[in-house]
GROMACS .gro file of C-alpha atoms in nm:
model
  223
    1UNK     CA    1  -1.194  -2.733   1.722
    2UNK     CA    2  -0.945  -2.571   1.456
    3UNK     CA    3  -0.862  -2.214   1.480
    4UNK     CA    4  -1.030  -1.985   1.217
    5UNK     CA    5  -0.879  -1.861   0.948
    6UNK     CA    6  -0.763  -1.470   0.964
    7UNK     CA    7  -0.622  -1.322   0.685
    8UNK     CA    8  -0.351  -1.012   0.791
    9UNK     CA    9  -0.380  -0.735   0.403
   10UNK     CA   10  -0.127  -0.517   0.381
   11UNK     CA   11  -0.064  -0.188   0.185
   12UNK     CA   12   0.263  -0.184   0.053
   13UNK     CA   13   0.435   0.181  -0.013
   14UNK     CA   14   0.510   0.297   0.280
   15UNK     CA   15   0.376  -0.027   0.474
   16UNK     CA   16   0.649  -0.226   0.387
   17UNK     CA   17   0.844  -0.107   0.138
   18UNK     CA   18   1.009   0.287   0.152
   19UNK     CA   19   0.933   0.365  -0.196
   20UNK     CA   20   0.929   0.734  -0.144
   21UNK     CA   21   1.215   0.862  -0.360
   22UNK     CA   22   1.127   0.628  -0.676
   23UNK     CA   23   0.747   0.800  -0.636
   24UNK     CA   24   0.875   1.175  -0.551
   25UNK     CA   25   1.159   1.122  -0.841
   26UNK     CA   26   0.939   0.969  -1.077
   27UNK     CA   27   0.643   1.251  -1.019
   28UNK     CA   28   0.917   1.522  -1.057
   29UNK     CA   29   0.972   1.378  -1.417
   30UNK     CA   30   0.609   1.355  -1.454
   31UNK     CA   31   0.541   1.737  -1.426
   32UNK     CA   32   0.842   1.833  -1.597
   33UNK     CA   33   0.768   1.689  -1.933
   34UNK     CA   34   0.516   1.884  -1.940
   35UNK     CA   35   0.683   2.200  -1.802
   36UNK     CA   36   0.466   2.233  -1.508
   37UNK     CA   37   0.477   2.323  -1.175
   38UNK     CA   38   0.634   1.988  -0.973
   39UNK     CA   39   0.410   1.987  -0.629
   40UNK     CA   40   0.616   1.977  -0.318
   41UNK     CA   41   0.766   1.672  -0.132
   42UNK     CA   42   0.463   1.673   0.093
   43UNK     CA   43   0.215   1.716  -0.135
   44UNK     CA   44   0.321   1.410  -0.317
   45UNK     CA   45   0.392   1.151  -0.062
   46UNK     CA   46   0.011   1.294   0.067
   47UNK     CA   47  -0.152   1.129  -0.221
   48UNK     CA   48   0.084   0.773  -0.158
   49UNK     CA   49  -0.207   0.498  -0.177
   50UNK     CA   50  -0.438   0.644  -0.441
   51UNK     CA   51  -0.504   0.516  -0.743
   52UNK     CA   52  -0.236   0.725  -0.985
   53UNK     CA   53  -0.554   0.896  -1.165
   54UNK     CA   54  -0.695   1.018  -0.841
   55UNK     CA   55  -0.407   1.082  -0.724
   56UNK     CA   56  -0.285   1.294  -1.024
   57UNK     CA   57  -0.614   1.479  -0.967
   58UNK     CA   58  -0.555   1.566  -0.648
   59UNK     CA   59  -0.207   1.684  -0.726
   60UNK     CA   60  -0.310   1.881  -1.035
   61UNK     CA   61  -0.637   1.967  -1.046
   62UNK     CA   62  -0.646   2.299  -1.216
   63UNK     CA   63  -0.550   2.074  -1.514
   64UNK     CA   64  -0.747   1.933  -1.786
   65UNK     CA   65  -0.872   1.578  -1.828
   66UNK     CA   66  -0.618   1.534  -2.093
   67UNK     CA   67  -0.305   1.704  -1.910
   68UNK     CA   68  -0.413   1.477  -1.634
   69UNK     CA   69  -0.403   1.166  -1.841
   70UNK     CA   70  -0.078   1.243  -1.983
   71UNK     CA   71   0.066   1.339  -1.616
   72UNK     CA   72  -0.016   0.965  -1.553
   73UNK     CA   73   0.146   0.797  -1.871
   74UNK     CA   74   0.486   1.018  -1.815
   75UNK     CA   75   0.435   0.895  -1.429
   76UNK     CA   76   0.431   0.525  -1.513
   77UNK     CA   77   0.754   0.513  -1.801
   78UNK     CA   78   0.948   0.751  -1.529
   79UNK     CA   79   0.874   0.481  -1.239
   80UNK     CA   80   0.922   0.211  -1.472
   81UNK     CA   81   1.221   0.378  -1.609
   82UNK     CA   82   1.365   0.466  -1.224
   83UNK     CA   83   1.298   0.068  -1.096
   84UNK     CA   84   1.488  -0.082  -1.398
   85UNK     CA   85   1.801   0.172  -1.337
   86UNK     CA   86   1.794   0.139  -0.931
   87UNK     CA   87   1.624  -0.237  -0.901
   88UNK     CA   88   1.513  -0.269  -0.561
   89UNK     CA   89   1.742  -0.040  -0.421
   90UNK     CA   90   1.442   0.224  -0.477
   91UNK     CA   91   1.231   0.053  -0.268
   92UNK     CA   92   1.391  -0.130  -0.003
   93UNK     CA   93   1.167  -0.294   0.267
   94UNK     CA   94   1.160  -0.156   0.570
   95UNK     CA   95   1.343  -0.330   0.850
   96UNK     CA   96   1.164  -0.578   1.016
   97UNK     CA   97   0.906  -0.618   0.702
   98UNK     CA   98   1.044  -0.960   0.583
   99UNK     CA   99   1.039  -1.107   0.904
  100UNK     CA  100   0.695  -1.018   0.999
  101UNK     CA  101   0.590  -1.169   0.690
  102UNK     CA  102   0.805  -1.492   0.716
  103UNK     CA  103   0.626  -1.548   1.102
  104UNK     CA  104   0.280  -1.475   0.975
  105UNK     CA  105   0.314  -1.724   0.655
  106UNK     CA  106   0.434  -2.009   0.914
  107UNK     CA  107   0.091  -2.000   1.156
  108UNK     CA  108  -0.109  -2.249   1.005
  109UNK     CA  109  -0.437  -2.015   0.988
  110UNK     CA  110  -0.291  -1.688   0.929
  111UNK     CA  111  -0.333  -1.590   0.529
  112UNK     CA  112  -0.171  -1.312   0.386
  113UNK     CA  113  -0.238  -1.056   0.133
  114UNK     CA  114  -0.206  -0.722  -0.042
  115UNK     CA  115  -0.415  -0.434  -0.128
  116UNK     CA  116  -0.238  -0.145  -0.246
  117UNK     CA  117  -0.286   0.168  -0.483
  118UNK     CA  118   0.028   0.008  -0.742
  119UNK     CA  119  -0.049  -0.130  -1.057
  120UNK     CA  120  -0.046  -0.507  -1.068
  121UNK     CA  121   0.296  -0.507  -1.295
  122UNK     CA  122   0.445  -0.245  -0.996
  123UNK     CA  123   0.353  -0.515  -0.730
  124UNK     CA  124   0.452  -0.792  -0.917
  125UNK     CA  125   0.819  -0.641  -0.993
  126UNK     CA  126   0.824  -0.579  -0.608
  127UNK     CA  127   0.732  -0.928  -0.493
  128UNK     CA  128   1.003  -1.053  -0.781
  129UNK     CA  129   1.267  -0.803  -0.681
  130UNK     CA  130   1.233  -0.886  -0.287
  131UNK     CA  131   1.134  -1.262  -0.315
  132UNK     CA  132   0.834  -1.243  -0.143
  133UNK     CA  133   0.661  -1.513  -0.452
  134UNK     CA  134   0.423  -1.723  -0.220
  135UNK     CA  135   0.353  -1.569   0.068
  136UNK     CA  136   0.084  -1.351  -0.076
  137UNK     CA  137  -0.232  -1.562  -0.160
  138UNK     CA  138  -0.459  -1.246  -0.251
  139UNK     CA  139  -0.288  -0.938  -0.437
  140UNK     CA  140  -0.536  -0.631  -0.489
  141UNK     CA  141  -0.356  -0.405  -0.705
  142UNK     CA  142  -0.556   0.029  -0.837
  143UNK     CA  143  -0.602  -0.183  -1.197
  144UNK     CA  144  -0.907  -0.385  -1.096
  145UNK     CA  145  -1.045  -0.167  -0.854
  146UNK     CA  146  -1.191   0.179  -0.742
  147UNK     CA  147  -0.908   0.387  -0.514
  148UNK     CA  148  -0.904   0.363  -0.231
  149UNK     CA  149  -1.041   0.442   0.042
  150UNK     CA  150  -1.332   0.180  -0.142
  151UNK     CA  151  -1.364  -0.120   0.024
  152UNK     CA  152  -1.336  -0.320  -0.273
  153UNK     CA  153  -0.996  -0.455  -0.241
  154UNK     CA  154  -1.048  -0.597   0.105
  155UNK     CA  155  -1.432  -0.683  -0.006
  156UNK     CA  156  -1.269  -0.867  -0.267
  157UNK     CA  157  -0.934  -1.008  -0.078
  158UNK     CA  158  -1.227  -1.141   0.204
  159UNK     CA  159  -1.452  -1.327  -0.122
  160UNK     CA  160  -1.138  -1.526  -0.266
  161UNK     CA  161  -1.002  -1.634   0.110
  162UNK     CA  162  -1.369  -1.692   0.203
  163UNK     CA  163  -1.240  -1.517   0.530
  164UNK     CA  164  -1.508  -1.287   0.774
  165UNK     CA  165  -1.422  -0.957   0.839
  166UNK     CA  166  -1.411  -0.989   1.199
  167UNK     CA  167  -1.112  -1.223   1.102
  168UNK     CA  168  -0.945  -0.942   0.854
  169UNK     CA  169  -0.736  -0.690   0.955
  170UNK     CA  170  -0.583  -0.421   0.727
  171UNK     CA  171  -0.236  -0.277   0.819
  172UNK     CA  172  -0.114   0.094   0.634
  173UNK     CA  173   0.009   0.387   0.672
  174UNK     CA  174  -0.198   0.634   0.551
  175UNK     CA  175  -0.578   0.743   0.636
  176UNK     CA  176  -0.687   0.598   0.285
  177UNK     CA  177  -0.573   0.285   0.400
  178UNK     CA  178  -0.767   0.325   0.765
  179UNK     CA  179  -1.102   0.466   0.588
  180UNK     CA  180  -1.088   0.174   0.345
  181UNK     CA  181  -1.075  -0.075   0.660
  182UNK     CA  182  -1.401   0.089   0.843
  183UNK     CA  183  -1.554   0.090   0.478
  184UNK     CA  184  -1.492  -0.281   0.496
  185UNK     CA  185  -1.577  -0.322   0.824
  186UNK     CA  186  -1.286  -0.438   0.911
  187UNK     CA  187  -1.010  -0.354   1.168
  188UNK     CA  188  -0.699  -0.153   1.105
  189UNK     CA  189  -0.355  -0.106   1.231
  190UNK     CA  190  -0.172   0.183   1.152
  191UNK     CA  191   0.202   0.208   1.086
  192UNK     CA  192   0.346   0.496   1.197
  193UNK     CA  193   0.645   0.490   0.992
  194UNK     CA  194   0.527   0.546   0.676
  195UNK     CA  195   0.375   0.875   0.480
  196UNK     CA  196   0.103   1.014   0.660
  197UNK     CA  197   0.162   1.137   0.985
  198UNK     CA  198   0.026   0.969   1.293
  199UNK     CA  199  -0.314   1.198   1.349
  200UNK     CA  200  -0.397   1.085   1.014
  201UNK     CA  201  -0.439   0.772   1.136
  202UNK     CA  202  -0.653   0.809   1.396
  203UNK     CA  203  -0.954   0.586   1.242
  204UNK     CA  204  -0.700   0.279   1.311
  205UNK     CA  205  -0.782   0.028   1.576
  206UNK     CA  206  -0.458  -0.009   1.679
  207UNK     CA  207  -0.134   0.194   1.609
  208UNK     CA  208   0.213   0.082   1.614
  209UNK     CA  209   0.538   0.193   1.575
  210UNK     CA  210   0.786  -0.139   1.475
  211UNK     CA  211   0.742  -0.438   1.340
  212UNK     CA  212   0.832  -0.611   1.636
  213UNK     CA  213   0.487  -0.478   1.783
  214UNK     CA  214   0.268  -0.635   1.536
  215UNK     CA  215   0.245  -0.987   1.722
  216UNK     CA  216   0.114  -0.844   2.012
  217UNK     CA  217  -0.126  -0.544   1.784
  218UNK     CA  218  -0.308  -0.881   1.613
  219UNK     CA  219  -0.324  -1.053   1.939
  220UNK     CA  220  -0.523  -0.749   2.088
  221UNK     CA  221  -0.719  -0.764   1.769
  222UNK     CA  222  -0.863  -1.087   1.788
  223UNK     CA  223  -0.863  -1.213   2.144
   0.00000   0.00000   0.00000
């Protein structure tokens, strides 16, 4: 009898890519344009994993609807602007990320995917830049979904792999990322090298530390 198939969703900023100074620079710019006050280190990498609206809302919300809008459009063309200057340098995976994926992709029944709060043109640079085409056979990007911590991005990862969630696992680093697994229904494993700090995690099946203890994380997941 053949093994079942599991699919392993990851987040990506934060997860496996440390993205942190191309989203604290490129907020910075943001708020400047418009001469306002730029929120703290903190307070930005608190919202990482958001949709940018939401997340813009939470960041500013004594502003209006339109200040908020435009807070988003000076975000994009000053993260845009930041990855063509720096490339991938601005968001180099973290170590062990490449490898994880490269063992995952080679067991026959494993399928991989992504579910993250970046636009589909921000994940689809970062696949480019890194060379990560083919590994990823779902890709739920904040442009064809509610933010998270809605389970439609591993709802709708699960409907195109025809996958069951007892089989699904999501693995982030931040509590949006852990509530958006138990919306699912779905276990999570929580990195603890990312954004949010490791109490904010504490919805997460499993919590680990490296890479190099995600083999054994799964393995306590599903046997």
């Amino acid at each position: 009898m053949s093994a079942p198939l599991r699919l392993v969703l990851f987040d990506v900023d934060g997860t496996l890519v440390d993205s942190q100074g191309s989203i604290v620079g490129a907020m910075t710019a943001s708020f400047d344009a418009l001469s306002l006050p730029v929120p703290d280190r903190k307070a930005i990498l608190s919202i990482v994993g958001l949709s940018l609206p939401k997340a813009i809302a939470q960041l500013a919300p004594q502003q209006s609807d339109v200040v908020q809008a435009r807070l988003v459009e000076g975000y994009k063309q000053a993260y845009h602007a930041h990855r063509l200057e720096q490339g991938m340098a601005g968001s180099p995976l973290y170590p062990g990320a490449r490898e994880a994926i490269e063992a995952l992709h080679a067991i026959p029944e494993v399928l991989l995917g992504v579910a993250t709060g970046k636009s589909q043109r921000g994940l689809d640079a970062l696949i480019e830049g890194h060379g990560l085409q083919g590994y990823f056979v779902t890709r739920q990007v904040a442009d064809h979904h509610p933010s998270k911590p809605h389970p439609s991005m591993i709802d709708t990862a699960r409907a195109e792999t025809g996958v069951e969630a007892v089989n699904t696992v999501m693995i982030g680093d931040t509590r949006f990322d852990m509530d958006m697994a138990a919306a699912a229904g779905v276990p999570a494993i929580g990195v603890t090298w990312g954004y949010h700090t490791r109490p904010a995690l504490d919805a997460a099946t499993t919590i680990i530390e490296t890479f190099d203890q995600l083999p054994g994380a799964l393995d306590q997941i599903w046997t």
